[in-house]
PDB file of C-alpha atoms and ligand atoms in Angstrom:
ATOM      1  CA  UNK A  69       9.725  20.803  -6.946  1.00 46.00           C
ATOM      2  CA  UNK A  70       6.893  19.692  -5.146  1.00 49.00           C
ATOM      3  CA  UNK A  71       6.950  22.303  -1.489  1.00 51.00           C
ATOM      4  CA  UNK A  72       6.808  20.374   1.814  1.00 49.00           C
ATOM      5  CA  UNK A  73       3.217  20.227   2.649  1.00 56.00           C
ATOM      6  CA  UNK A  74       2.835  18.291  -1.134  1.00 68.00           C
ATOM      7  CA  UNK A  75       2.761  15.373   1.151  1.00 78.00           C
ATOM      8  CA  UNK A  76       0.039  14.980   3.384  1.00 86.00           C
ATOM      9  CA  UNK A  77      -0.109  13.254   6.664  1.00 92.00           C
ATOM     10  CA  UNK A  78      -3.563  11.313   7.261  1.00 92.00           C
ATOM     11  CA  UNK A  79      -5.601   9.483   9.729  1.00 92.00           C
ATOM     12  CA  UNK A  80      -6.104   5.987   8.599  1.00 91.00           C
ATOM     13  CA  UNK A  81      -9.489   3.853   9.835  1.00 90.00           C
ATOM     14  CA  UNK A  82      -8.495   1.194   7.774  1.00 92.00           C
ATOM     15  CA  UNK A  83      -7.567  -2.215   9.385  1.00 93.00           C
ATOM     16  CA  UNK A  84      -6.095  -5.782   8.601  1.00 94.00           C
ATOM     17  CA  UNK A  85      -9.696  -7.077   9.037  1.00 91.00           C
ATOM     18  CA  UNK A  86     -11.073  -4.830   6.045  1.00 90.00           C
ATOM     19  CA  UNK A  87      -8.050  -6.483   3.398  1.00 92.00           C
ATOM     20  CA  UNK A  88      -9.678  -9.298   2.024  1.00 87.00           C
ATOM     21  CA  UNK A  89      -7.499 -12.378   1.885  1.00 87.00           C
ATOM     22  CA  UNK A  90      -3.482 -12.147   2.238  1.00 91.00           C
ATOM     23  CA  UNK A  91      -3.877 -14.356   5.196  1.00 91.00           C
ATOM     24  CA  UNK A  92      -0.210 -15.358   5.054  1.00 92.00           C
ATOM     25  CA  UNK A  93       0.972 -11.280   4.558  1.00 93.00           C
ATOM     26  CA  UNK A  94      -1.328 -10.250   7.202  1.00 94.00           C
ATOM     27  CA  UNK A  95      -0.019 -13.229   9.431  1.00 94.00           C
ATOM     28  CA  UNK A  96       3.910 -11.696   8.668  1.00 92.00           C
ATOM     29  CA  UNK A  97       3.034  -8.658   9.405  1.00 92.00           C
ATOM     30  CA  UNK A  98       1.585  -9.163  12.920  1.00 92.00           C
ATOM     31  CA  UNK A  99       4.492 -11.464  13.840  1.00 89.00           C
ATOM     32  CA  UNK A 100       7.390  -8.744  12.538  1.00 85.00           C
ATOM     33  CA  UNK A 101       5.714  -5.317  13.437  1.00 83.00           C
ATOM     34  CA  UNK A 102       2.545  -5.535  15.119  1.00 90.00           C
ATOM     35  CA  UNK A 103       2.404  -8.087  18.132  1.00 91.00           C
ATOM     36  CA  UNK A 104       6.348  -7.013  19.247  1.00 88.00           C
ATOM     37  CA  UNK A 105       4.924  -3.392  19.559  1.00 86.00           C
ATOM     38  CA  UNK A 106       1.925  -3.803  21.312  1.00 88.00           C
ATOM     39  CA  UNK A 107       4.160  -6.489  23.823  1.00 90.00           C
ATOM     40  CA  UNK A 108       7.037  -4.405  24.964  1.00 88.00           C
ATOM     41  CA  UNK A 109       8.166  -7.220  27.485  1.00 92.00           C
ATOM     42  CA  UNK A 110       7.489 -10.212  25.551  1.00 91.00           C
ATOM     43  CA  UNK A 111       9.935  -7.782  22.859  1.00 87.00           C
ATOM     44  CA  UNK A 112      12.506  -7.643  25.720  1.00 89.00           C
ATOM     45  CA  UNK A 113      12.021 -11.483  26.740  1.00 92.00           C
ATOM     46  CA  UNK A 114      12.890 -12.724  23.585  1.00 90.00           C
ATOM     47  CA  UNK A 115      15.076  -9.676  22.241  1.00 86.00           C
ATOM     48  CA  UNK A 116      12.645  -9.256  19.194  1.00 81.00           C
ATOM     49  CA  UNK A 117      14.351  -5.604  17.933  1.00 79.00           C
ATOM     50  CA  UNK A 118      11.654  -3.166  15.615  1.00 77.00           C
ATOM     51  CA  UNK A 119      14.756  -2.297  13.217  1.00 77.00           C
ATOM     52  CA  UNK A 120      13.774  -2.560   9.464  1.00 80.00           C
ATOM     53  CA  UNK A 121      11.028  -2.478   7.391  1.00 90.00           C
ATOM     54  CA  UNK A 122       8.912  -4.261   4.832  1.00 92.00           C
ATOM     55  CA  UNK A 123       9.170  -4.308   0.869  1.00 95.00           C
ATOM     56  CA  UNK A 124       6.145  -4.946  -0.529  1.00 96.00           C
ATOM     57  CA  UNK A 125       6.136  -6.535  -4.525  1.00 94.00           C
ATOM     58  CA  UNK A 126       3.059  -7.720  -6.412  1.00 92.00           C
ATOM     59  CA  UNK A 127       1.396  -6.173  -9.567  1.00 90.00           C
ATOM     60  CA  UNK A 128      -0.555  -3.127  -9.346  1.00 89.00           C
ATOM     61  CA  UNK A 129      -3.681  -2.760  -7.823  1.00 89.00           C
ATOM     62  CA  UNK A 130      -3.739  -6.021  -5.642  1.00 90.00           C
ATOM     63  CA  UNK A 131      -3.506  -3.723  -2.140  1.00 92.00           C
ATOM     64  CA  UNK A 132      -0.150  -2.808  -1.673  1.00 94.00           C
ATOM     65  CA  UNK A 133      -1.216   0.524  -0.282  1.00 94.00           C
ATOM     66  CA  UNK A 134      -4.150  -0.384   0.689  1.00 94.00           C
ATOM     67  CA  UNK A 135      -2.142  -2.592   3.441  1.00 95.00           C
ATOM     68  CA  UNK A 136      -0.044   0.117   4.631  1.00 95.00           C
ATOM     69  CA  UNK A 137      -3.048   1.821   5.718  1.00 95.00           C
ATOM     70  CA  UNK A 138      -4.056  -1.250   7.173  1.00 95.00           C
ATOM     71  CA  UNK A 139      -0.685  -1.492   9.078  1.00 94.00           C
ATOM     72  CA  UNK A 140      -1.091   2.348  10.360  1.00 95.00           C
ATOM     73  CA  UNK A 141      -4.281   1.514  11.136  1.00 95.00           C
ATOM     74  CA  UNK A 142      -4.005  -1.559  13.701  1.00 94.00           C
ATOM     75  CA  UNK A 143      -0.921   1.091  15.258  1.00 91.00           C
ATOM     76  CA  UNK A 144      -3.567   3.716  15.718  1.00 92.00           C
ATOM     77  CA  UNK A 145      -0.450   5.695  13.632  1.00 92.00           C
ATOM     78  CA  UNK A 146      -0.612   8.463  11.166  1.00 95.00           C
ATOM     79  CA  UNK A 147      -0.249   7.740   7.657  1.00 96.00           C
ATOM     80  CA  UNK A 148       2.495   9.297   4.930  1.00 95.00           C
ATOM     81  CA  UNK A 149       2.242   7.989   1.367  1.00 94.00           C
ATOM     82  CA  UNK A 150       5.001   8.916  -1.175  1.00 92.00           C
ATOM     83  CA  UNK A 151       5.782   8.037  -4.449  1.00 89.00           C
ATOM     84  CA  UNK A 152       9.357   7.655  -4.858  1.00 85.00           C
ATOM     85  CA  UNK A 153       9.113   9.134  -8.178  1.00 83.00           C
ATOM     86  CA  UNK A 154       7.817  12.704  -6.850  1.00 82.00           C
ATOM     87  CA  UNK A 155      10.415  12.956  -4.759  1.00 85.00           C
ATOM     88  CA  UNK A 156      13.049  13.050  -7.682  1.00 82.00           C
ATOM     89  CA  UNK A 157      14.225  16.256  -8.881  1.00 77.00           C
ATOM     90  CA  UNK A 158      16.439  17.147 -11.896  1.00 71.00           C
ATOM     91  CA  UNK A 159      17.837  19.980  -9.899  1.00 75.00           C
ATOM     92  CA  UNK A 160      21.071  19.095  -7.860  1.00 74.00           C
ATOM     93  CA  UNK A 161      20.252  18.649  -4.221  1.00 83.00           C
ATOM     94  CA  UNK A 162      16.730  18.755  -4.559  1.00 87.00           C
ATOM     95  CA  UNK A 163      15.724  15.158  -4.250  1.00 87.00           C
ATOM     96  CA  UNK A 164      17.916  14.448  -1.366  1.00 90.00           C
ATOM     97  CA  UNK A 165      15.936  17.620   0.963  1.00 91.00           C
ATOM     98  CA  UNK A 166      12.741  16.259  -0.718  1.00 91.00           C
ATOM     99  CA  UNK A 167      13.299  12.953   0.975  1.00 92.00           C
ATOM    100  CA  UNK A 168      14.787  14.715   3.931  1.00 92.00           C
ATOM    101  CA  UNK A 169      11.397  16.745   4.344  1.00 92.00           C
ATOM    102  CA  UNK A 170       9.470  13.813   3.812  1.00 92.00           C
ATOM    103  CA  UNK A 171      11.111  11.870   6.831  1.00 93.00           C
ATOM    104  CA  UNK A 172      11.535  15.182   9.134  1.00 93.00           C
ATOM    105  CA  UNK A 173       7.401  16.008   8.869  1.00 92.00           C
ATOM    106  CA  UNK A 174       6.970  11.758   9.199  1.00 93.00           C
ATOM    107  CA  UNK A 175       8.882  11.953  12.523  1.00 93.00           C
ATOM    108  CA  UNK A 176       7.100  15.158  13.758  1.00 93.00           C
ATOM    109  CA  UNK A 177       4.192  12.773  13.628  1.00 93.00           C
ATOM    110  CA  UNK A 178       5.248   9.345  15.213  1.00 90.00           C
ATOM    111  CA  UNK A 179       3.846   7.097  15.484  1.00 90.00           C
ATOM    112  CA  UNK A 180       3.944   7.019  11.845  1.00 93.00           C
ATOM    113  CA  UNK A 181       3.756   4.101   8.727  1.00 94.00           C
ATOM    114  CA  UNK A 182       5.888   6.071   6.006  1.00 95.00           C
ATOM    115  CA  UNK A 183       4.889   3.986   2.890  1.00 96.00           C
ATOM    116  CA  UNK A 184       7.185   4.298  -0.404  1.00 94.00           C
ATOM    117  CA  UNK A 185       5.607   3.425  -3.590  1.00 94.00           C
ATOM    118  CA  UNK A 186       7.757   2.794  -6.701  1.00 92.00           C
ATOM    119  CA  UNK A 187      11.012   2.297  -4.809  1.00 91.00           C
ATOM    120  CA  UNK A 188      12.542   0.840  -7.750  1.00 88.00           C
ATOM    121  CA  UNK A 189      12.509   4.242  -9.016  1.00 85.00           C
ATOM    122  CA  UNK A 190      16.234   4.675  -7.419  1.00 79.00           C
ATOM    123  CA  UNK A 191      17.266   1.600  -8.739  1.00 71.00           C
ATOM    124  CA  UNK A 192      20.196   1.280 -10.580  1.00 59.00           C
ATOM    125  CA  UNK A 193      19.536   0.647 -13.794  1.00 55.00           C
ATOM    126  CA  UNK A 194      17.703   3.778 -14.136  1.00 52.00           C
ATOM    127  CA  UNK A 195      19.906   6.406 -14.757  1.00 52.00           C
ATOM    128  CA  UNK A 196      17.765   9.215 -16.052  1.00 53.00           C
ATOM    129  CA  UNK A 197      19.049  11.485 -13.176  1.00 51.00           C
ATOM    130  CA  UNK A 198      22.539  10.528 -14.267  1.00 55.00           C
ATOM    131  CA  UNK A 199      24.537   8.025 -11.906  1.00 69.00           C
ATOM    132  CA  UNK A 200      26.476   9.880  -9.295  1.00 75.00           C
ATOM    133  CA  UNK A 201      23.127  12.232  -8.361  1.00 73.00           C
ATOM    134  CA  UNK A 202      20.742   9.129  -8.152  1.00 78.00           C
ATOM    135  CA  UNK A 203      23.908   8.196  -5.834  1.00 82.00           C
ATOM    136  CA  UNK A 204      23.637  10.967  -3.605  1.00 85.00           C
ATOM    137  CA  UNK A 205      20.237  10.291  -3.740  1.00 86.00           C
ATOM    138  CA  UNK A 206      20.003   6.828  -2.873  1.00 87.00           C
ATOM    139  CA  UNK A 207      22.829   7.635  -0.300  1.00 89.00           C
ATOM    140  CA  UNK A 208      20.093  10.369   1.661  1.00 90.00           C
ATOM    141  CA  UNK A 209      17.434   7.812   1.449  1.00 91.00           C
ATOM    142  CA  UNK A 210      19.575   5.102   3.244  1.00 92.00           C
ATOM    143  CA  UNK A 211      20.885   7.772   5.802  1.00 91.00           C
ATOM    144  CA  UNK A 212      16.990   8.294   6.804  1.00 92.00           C
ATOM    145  CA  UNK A 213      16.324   4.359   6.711  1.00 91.00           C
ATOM    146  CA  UNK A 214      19.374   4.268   9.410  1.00 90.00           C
ATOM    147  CA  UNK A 215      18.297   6.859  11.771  1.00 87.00           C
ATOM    148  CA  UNK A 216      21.655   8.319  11.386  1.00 80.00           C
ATOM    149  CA  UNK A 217      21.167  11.574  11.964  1.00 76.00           C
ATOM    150  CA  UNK A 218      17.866  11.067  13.860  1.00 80.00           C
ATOM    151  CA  UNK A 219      16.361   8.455  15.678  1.00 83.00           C
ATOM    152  CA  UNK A 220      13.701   6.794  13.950  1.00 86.00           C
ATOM    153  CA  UNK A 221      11.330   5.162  17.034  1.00 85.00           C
ATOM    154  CA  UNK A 222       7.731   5.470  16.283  1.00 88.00           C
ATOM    155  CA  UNK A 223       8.899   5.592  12.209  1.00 92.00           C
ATOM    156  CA  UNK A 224       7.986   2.550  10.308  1.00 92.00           C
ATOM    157  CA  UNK A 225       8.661   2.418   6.517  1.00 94.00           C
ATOM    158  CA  UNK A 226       6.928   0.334   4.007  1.00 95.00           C
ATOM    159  CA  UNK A 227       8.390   0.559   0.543  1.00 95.00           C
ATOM    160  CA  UNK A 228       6.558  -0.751  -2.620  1.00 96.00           C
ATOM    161  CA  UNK A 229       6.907  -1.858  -5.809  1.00 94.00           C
ATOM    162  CA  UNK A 230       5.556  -4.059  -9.202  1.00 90.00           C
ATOM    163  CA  UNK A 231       9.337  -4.255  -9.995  1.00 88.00           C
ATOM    164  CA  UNK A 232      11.655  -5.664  -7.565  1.00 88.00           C
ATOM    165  CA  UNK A 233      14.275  -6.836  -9.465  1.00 86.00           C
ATOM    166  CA  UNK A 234      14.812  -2.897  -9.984  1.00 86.00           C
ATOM    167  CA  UNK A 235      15.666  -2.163  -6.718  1.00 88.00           C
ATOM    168  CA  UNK A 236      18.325  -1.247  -5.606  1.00 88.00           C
ATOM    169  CA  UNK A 237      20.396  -3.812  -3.168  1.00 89.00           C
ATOM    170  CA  UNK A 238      21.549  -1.457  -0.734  1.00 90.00           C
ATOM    171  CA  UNK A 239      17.561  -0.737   0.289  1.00 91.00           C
ATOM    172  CA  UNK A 240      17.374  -4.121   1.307  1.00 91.00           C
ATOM    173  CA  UNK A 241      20.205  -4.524   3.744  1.00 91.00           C
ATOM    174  CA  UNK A 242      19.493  -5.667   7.213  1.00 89.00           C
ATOM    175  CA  UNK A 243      17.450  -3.025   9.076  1.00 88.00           C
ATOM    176  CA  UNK A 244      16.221  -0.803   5.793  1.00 92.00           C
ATOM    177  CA  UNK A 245      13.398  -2.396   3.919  1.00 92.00           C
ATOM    178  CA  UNK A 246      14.843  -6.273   4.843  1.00 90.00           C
ATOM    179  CA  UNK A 247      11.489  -8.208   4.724  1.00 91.00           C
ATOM    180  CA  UNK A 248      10.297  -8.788   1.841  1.00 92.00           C
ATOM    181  CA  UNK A 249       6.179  -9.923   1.312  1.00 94.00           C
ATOM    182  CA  UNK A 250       4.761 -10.857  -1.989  1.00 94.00           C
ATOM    183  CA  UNK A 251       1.324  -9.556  -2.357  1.00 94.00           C
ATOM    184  CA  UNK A 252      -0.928 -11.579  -4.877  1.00 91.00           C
ATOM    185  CA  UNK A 253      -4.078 -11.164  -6.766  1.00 92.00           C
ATOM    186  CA  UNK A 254      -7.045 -12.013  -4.658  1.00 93.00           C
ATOM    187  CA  UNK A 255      -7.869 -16.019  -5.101  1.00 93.00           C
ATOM    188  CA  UNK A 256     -11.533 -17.049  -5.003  1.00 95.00           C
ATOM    189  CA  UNK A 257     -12.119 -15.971  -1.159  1.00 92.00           C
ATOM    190  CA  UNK A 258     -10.363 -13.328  -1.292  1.00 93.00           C
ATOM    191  CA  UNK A 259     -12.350 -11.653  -3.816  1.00 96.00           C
ATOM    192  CA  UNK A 260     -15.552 -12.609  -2.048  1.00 96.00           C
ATOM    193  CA  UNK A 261     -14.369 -10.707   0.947  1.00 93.00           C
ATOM    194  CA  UNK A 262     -13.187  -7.383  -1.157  1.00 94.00           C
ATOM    195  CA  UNK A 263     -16.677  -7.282  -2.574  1.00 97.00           C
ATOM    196  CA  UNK A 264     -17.832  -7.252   1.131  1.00 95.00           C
ATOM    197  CA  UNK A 265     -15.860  -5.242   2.143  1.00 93.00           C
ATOM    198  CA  UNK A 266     -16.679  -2.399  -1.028  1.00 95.00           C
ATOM    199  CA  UNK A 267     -20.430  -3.090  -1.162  1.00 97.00           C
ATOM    200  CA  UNK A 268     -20.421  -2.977   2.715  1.00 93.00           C
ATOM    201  CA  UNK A 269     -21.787   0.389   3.449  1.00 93.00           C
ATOM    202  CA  UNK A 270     -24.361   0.851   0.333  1.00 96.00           C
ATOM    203  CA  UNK A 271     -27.874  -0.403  -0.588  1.00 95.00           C
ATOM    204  CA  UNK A 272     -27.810  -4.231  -1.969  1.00 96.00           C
ATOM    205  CA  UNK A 273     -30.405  -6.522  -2.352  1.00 96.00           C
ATOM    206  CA  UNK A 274     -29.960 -10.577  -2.993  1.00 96.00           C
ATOM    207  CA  UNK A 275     -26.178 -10.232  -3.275  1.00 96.00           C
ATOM    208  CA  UNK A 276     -23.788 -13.989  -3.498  1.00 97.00           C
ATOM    209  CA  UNK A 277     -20.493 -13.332  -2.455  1.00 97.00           C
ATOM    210  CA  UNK A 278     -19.621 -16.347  -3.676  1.00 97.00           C
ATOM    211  CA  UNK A 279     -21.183 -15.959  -6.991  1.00 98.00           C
ATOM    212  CA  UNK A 280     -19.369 -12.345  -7.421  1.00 98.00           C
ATOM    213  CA  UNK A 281     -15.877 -14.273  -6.458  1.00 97.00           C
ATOM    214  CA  UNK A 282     -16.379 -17.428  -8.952  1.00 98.00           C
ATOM    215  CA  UNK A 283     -17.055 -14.700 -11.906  1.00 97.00           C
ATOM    216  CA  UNK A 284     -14.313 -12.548 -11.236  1.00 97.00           C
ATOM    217  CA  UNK A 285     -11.062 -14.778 -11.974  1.00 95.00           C
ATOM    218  CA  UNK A 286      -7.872 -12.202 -12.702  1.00 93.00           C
ATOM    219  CA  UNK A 287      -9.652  -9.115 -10.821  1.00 95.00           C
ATOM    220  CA  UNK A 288      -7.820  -7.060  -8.719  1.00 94.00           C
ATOM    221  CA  UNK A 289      -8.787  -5.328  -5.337  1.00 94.00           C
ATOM    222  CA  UNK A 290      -8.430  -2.387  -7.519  1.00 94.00           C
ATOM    223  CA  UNK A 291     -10.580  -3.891 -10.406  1.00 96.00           C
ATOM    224  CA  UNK A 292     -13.434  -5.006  -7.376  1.00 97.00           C
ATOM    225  CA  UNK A 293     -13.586  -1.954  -6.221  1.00 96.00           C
ATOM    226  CA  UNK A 294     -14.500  -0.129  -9.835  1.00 97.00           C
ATOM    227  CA  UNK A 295     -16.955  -3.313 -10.563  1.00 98.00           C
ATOM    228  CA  UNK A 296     -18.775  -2.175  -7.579  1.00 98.00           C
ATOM    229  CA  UNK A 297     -18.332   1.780  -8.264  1.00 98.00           C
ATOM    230  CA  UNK A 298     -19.961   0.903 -11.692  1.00 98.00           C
ATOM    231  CA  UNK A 299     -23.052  -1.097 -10.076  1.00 98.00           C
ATOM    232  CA  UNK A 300     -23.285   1.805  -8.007  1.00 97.00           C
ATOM    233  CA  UNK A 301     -23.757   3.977 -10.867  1.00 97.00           C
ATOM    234  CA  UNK A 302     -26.017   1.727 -12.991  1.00 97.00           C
ATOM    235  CA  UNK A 303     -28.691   1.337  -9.423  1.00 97.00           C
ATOM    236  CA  UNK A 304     -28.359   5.427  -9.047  1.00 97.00           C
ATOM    237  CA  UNK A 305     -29.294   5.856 -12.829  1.00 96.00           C
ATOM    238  CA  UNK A 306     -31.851   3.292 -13.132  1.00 95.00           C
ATOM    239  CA  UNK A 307     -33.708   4.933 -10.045  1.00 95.00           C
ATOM    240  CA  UNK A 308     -33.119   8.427 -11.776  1.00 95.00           C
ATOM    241  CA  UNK A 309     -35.309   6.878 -14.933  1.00 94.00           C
ATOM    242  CA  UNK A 310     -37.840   5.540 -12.708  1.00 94.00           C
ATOM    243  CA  UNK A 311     -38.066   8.284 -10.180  1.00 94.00           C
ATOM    244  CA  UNK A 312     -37.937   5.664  -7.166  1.00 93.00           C
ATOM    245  CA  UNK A 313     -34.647   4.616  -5.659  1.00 93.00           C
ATOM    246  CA  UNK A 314     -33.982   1.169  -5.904  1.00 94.00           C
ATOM    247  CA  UNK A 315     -31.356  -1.623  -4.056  1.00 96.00           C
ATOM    248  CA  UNK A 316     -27.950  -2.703  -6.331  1.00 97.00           C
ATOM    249  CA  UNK A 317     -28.880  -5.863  -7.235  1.00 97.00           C
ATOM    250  CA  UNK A 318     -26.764  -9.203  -8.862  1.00 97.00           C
ATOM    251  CA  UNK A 319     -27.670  -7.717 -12.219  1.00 97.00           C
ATOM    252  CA  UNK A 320     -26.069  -4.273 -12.041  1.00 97.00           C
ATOM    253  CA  UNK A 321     -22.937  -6.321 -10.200  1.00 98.00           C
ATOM    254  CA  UNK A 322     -22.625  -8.730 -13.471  1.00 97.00           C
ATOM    255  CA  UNK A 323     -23.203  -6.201 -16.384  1.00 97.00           C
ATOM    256  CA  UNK A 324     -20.244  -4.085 -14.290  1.00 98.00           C
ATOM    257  CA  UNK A 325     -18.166  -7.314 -14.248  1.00 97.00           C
ATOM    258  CA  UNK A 326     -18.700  -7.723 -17.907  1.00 96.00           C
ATOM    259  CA  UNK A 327     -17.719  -4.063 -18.587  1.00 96.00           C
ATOM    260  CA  UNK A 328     -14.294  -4.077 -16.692  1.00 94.00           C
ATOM    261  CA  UNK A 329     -11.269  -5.827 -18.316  1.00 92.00           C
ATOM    262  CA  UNK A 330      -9.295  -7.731 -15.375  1.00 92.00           C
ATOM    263  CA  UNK A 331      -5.547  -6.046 -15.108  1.00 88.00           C
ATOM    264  CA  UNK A 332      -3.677  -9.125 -13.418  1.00 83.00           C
ATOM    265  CA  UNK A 333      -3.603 -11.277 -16.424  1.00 74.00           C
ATOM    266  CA  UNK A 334      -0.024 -11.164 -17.319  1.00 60.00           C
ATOM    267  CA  UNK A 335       0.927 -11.757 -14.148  1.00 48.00           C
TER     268      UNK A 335
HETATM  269  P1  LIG B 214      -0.286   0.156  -7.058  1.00 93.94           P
HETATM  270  O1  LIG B 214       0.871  -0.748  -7.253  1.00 93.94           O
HETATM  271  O2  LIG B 214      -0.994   0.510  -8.331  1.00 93.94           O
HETATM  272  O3  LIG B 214      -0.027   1.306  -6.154  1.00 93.94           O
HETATM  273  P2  LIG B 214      -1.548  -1.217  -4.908  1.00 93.94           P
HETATM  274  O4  LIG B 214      -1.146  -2.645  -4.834  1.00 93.94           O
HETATM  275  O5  LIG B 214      -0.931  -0.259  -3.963  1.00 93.94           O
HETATM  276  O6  LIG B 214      -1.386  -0.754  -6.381  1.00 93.94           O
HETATM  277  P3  LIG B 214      -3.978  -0.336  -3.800  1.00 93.94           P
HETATM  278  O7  LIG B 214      -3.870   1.101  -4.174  1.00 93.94           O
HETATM  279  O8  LIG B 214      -3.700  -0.696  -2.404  1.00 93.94           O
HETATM  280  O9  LIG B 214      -3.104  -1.191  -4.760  1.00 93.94           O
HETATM  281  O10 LIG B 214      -5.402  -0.905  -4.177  1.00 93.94           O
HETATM  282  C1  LIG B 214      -6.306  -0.138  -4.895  1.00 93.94           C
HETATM  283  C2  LIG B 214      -7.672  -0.216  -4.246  1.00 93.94           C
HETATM  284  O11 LIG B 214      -8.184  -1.541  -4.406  1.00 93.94           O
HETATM  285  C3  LIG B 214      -7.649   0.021  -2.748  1.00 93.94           C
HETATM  286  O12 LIG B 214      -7.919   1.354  -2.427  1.00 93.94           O
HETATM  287  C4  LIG B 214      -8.740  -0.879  -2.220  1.00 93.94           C
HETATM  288  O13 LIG B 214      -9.958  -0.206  -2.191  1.00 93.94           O
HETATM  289  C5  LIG B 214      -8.847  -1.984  -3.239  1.00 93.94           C
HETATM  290  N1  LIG B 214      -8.212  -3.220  -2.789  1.00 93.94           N
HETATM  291  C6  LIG B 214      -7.099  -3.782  -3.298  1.00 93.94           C
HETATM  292  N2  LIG B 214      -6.804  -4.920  -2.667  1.00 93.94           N
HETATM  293  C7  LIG B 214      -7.726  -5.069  -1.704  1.00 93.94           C
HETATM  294  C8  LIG B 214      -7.958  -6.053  -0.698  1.00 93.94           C
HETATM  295  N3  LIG B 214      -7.174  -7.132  -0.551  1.00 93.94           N
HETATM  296  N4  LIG B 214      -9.017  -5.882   0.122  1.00 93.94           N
HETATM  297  C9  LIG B 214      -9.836  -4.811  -0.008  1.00 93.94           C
HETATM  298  N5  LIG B 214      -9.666  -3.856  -0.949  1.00 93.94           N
HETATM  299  C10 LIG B 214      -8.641  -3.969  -1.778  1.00 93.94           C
END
């Protein structure tokens, strides 16, 4: 079983500006969490409450996570990231103090976006821990949701997951994870800004945006972000060949686009 400090509590500079796209998500988000914190008396005024949390769904790699950083970042909040499934222990009792040490060191360090990944791992229909222990354990995961036994201000909990139909009901009661936003693969602009956004801080040369987006139909944020690691690579060698360093241009971009299958197909 993974020890308590297996999950680590991080600073997060990233911020709804730097996720390309999700206009709508971002838009949901500000309206449910982040304007009725930062305007306690317009909260009061129109008795907004800050119970519950989001449920994030989409396929992989589209910026699930990459959002909840976002989120913790506009709060000037810390950042814990858990997968659901490294929580889960086969030993009795474990999983339910994993996830009780998990929420305990989140609310030593409120302000704090706790995000879930692969909450459909306690769904029902998975019963490789055998039914009345994934009970218990879904039973210790609601208790923290609640604030039962502690009070949860400052907590906010994001769960994710590419399988909602998995989850299970009872995390999506009023005031647990009870908004639910669909996160997409990037369209067109989107994908114009997430190659801004990962080419931002090194050396390009004639670079269109546009002209990345258009040739990059069924990439993912995820799938950008390795086109661009690749160009990266191919600039770096060609200036090791040559001896003189030399800019990431269009061509290293499309030969990397060509090399990297796109992942949101099925979807
Ligand atoms: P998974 O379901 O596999 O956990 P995910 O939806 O959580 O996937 P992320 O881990 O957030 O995906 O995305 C992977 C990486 O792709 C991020 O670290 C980020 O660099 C990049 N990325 C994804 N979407 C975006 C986006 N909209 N804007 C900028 N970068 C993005």
């Amino acid at each position: 079983a993974p020890p308590v400090d297996a999950w680590d509590v991080e600073r997060s500079d990233v911020t709804l500006d730097d996720v390309g796209g999700m206009d709508e998500v971002k838009a949901r988000l500000r309206a449910a969490f982040l304007e009725p914190l930062r305007n306690p008396e317009l909260r009061r005024l129109y008795g907004k409450s800050l119970r519950g949390g989001m449920l994030l769904y989409g396929p992989p790699g589209c910026g699930k996570t990459f959002l909840g950083r976002a989120v913790a970042g506009e709060l000037g909040a810390q950042f814990v990231n858990i997968g659901l499934a490294d929580v889960l222990d086969m030993y009795i009792g474990r999983s339910e103090r994993n996830i009780q040490d998990v929420f305990r060191l989140a609310r030593a360090h409120a302000p704090v976006v706790v995000f879930i990944d692969e909450v459909d791992a306690l769904g029902q229909k998975r019963s490789a821990h055998g039914s009345s222990a994934m009970r218990t354990t879904v039973n210790q995961l609601l208790t923290e949701l609640d604030g039962v036994e502690s009070s949860n201000e400052g907590v906010f909990v994001i769960g994710a997951t590419n399988q909602p139909w998995d989850i299970d009901p009872a995390l999506r009661r009023p005031g647990r994870l009870d908004r639910t936003l669909l996160v997409v693969p990037p369209d067109e602009s989107a994908r114009a800004s997430i190659f801004r956004y990962h080419l931002r801080a090194r050396p390009v040369e004639g670079i269109d945006l546009g002209e990345l987006a258009r040739r990059t139909p069924d990439f993912s944020g995820a799938d950008i972000q390795h086109v661009c690691e690749t160009a990266s690579e191919k600039a770096l060698m060609a200036s090791v060949q040559s001896g003189s360093p030399r800019m990431i241009q269009m061509g290293d971009l499309a030969a990397a686009i060509g090399e990297i299958r796109p992942s949101t197909r099925a979807w």
